[in-house]
Coordinates of C-alpha atoms and ligand atoms in Angstrom, one line a residue:
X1 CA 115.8 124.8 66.0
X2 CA 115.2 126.2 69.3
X3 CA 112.1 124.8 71.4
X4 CA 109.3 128.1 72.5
X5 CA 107.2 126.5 75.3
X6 CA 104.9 129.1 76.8
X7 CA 103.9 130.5 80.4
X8 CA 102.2 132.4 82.4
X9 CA 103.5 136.3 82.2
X10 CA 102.3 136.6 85.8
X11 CA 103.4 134.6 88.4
X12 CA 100.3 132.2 90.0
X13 CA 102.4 131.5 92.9
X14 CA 104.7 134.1 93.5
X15 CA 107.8 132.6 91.7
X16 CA 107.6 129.4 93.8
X17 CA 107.8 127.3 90.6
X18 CA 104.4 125.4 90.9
X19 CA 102.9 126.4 87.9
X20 CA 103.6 123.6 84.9
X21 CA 106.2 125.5 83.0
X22 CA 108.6 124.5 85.5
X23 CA 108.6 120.6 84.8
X24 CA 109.3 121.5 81.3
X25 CA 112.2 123.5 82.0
X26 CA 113.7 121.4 84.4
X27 CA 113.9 118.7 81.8
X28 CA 115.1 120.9 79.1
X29 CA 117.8 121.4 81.9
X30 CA 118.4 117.7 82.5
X31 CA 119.1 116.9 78.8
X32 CA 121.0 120.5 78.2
X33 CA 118.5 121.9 75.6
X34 CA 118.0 125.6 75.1
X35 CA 114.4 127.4 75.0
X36 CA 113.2 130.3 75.2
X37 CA 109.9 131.4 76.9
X38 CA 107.1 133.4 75.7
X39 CA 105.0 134.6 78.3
X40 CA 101.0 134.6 78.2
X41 CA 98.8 136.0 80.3
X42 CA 95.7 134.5 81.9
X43 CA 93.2 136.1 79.1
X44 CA 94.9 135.1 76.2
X45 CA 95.6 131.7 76.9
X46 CA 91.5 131.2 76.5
X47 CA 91.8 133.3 73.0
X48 CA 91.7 131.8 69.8
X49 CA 95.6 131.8 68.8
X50 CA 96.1 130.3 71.8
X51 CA 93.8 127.7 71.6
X52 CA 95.2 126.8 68.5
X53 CA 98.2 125.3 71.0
X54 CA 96.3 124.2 73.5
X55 CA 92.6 123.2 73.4
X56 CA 92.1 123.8 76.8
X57 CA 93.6 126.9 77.2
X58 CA 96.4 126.2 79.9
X59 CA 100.0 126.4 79.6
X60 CA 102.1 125.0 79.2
X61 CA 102.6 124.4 75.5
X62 CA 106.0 123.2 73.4
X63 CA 106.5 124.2 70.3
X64 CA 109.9 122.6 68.5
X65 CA 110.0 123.7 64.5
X66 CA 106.0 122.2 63.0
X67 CA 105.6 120.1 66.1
X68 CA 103.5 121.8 68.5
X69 CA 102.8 119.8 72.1
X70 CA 100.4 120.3 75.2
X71 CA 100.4 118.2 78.4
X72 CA 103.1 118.4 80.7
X73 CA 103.1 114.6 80.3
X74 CA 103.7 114.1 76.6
X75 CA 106.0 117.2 76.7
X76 CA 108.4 115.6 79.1
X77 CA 108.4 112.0 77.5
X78 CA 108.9 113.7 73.8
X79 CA 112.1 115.4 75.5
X80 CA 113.1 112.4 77.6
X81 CA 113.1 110.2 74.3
X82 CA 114.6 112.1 72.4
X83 CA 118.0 113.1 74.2
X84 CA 120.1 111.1 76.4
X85 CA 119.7 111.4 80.5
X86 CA 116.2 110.7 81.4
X87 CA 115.1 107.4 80.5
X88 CA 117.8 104.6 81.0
X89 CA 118.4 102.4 77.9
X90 CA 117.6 98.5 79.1
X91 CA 113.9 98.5 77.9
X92 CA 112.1 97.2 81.2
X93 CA 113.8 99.8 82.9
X94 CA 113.0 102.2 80.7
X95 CA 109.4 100.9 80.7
X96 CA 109.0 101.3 84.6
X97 CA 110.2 104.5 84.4
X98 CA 107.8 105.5 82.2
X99 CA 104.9 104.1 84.3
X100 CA 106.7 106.5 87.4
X101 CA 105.7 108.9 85.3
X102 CA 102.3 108.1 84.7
X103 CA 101.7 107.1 88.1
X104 CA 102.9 110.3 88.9
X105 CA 100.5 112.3 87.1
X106 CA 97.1 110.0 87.1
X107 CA 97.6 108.9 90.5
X108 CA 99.6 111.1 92.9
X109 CA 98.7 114.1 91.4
X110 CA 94.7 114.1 91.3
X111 CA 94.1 113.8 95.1
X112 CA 96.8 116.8 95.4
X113 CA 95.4 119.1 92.7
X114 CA 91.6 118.0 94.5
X115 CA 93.3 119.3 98.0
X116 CA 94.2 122.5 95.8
X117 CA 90.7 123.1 94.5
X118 CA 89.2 121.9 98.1
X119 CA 91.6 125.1 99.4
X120 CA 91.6 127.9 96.5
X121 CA 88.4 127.4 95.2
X122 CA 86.0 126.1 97.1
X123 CA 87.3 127.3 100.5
X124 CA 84.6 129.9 100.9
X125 CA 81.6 126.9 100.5
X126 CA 79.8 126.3 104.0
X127 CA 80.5 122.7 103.3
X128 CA 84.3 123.0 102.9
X129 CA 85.3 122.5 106.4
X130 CA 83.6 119.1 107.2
X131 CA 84.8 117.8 103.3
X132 CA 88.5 119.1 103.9
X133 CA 89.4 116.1 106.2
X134 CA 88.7 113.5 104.0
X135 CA 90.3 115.4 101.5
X136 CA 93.6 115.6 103.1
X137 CA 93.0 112.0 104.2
X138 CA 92.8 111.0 100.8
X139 CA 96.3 112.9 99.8
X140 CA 98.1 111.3 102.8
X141 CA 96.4 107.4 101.9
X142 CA 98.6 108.5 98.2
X143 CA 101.6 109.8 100.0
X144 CA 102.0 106.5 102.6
X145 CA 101.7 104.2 99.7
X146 CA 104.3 106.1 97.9
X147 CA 106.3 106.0 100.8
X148 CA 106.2 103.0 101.7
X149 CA 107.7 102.3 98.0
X150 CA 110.5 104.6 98.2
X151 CA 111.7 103.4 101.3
X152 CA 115.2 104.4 101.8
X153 CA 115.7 104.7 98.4
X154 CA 117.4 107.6 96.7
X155 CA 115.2 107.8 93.7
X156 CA 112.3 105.6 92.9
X157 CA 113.8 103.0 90.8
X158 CA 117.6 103.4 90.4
X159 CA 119.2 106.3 88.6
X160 CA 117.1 109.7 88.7
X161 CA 114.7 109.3 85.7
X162 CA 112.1 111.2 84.3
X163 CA 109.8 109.3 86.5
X164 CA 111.6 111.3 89.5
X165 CA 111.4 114.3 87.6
X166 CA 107.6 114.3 87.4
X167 CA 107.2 112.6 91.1
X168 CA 109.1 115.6 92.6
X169 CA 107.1 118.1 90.4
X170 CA 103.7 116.7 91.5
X171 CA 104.8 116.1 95.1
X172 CA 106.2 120.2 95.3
X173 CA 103.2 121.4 95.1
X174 CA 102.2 120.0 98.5
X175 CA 105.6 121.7 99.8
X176 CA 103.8 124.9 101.7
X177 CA 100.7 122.9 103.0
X178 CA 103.2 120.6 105.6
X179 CA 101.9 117.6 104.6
X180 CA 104.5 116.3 102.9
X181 CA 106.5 116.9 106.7
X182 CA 104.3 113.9 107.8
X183 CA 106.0 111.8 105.0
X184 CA 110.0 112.3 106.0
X185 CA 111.3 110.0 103.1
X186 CA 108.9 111.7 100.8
X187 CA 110.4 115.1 101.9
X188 CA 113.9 114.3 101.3
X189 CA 113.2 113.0 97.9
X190 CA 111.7 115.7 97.1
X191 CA 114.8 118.1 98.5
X192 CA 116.7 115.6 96.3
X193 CA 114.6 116.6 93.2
X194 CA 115.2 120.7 94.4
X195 CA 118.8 119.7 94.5
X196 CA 119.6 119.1 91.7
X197 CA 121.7 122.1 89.4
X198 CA 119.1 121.7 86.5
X199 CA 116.2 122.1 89.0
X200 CA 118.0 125.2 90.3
X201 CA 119.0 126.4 86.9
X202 CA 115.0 126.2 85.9
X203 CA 113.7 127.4 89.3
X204 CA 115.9 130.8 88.4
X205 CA 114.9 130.9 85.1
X206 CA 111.3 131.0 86.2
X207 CA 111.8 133.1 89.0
X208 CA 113.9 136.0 86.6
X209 CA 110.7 136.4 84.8
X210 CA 108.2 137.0 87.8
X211 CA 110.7 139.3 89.5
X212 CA 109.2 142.1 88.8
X213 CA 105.7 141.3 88.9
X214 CA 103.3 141.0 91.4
X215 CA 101.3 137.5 92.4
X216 CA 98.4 136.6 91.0
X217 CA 95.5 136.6 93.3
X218 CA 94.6 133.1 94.7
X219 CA 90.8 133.7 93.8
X220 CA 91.3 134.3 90.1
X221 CA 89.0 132.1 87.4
X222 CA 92.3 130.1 86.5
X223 CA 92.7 126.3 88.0
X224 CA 95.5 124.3 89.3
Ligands
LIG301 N1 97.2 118.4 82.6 C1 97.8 119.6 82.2 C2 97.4 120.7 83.2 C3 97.9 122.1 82.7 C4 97.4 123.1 83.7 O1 96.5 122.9 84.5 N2 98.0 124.3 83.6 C5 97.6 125.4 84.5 C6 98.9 126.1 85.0 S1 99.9 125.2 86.0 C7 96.8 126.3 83.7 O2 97.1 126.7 82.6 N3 95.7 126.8 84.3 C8 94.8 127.7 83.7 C9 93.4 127.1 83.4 O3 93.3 125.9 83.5 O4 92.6 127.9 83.1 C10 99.3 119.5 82.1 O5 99.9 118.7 82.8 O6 99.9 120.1 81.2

């Protein structure tokens, strides 16, 4: 049975590939599964059918015969389980890689999505610019740690896992701001991550869809 996962039918970013979807699809492209798409738009996804997917009304959401999944998180372990590619098969390796991608998501990612928030949202608020430094400070404290871990390594703990794969997701979204410039072993992992053919293959896929359509507006009622 083919996997549906669901995303926005209008690009937030312009077809950069920062909106969720993308992590999903790049691992369906790791592990050489097929899926399709169907595309929601920004109303709908707060509508009741919707909602039925996704309690809190994002995308994106994974839908494989009756199993129906939200989370980017869950959604890429259920996939990196289940097929070859992913997760490596010695069980403490598997296990670290696992906590990659937890650290990934409940510890890189919140200071990065709180710079996002600080910048799209809250931008306009006469406190913005004295809070934005220790904002920023607070995403480079994450990124020097993280740094510091990878080292010279190629990924963060032997073979490319699906602890890289949600690393370099979470890490791409600081790609425009430059501060991931200020990190140079942190930048070339995450070129590594772009690298790749199933990141390319995704990023197109993505990118095909949004062609034709113009960006959203960064000052819509959507978040991060
Ligand atoms: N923790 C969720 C976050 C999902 C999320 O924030 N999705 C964004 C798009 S990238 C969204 O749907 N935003 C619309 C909204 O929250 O209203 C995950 O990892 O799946």
């Amino acid at each position: 049975m083919t996997v549906c996962i669901t995303a926005f039918e209008q690009s937030p970013d312009g077809g950069k590939g920062l909106a969720r979807d993308m992590r999903v699809r790049w691992t369906l492209e790791e592990v050489g599964q097929p899926y399709e798409v169907r595309p929601v738009s920004f109303r709908a996804v707060k509508e009741p059918p919707h909602l039925t997917l996704h309690p809190f009304g994002q995308i994106p959401t994974y839908q494989e015969g009756d199993l129906t999944l939200f989370e980017t998180g869950s959604i890429v372990f259920h996939i990196a389980e289940r097929h070859a590619g992913l997760l490596p098969d010695d069980t403490s390796a598997r296990a670290r890689a696992i906590t990659w991608m937890f650290a990934a998501l409940n510890t890189v990612e919140p200071p990065i999505l709180e710079l996002t928030t600080a910048k799209l949202l809250e931008g306009d608020k006469p406190w913005s610019r004295e809070r934005m430094p220790l904002v920023v400070g607070r995403v480079h404290n994450r990124l020097k740690q993280l740094s510091v871990r990878l080292g010279d390594a190629t990924w963060l703990d032997g073979a490319f896992s699906a602890g890289d794969l949600m690393m370099v997701s979470v890490l791409l979204r600081l790609k425009l701001s430059g501060i991931l410039d200020e990190h140079p072993n942190l930048a070339a992992y995450v070129a590594r991550g772009e690298a790749r053919p199933a990141y390319k293959r995704a990023f197109d896929a993505q990118l095909v869809l949004y062609a034709s359509k113009p960006e959203f507006g960064s000052h819509g009622t959507r978040s991060e």
